[in-house]
Short mmCIF file of C-alpha atoms in Angstrom, two decimals:
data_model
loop_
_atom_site.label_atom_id
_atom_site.label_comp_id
_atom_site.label_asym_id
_atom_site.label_seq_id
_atom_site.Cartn_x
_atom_site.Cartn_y
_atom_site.Cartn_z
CA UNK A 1 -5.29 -21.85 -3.09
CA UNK A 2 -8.79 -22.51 -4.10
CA UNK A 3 -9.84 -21.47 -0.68
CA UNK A 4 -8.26 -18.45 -0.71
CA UNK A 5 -9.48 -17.33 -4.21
CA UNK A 6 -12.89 -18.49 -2.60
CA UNK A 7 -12.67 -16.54 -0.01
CA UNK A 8 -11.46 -13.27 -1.60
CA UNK A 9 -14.34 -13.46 -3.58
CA UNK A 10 -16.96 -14.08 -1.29
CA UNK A 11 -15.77 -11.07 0.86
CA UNK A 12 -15.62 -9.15 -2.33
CA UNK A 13 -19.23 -9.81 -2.93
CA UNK A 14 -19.85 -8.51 0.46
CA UNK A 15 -17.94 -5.74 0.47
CA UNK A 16 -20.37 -4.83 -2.64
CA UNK A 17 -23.29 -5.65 -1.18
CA UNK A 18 -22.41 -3.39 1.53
CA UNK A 19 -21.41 -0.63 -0.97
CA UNK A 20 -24.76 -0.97 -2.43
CA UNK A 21 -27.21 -1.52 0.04
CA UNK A 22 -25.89 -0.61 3.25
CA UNK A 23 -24.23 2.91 2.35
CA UNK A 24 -20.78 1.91 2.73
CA UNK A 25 -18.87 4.61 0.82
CA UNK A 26 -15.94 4.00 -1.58
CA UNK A 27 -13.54 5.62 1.13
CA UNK A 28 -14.37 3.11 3.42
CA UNK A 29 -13.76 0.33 1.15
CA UNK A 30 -10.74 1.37 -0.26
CA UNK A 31 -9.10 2.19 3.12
CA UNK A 32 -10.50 -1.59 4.27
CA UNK A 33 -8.50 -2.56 1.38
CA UNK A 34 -5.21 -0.64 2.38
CA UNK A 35 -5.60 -1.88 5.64
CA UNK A 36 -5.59 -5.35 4.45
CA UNK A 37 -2.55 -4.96 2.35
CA UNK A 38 -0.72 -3.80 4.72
CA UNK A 39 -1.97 -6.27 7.23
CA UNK A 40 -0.54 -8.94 4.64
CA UNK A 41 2.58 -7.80 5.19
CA UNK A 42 2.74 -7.81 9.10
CA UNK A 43 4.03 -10.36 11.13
CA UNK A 44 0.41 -11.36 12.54
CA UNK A 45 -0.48 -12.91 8.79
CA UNK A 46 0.34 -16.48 9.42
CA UNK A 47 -2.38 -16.17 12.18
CA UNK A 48 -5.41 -14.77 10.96
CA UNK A 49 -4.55 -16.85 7.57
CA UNK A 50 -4.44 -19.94 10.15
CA UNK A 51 -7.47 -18.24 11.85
CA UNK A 52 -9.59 -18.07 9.02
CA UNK A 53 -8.82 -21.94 7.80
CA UNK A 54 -10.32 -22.58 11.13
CA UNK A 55 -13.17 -21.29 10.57
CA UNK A 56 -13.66 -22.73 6.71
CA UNK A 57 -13.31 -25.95 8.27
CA UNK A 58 -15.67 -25.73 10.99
CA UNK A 59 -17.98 -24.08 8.78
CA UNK A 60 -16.93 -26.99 6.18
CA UNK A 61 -18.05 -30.02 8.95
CA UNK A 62 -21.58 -28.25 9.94
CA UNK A 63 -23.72 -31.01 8.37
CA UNK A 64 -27.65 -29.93 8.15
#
């Protein structure tokens, strides 16, 4: 759960940043959004969810 909350904000912050800096209009991000809502509710979900632990705990072992 914590990653998840985590993650939601981190892309949040870059969806921002992206709104701010980068011209990204409020259309864009709000059909992003849709698209991800409705992507919850598909029956690829348990992948990219399993997809994107993955990748939190590769990016969680990279020792520097």
């Amino acid at each position: 759960m914590i990653l998840s909350i985590s993650g939601v904000v981190l892309l949040g912050v870059i969806v921002f940043l992206f709104f701010r800096k980068d011209g990204l209009k409020a259309s864009h991000a709000i059909v992003a959004t849709l698209f991800g809502f409705y992507l919850a509710s598909t029956g690829i979900a348990p992948s990219i969810e399993a997809g994107g632990e993955s990748l939190a705990s590769l990016l969680g072992g990279i020792k520097f």
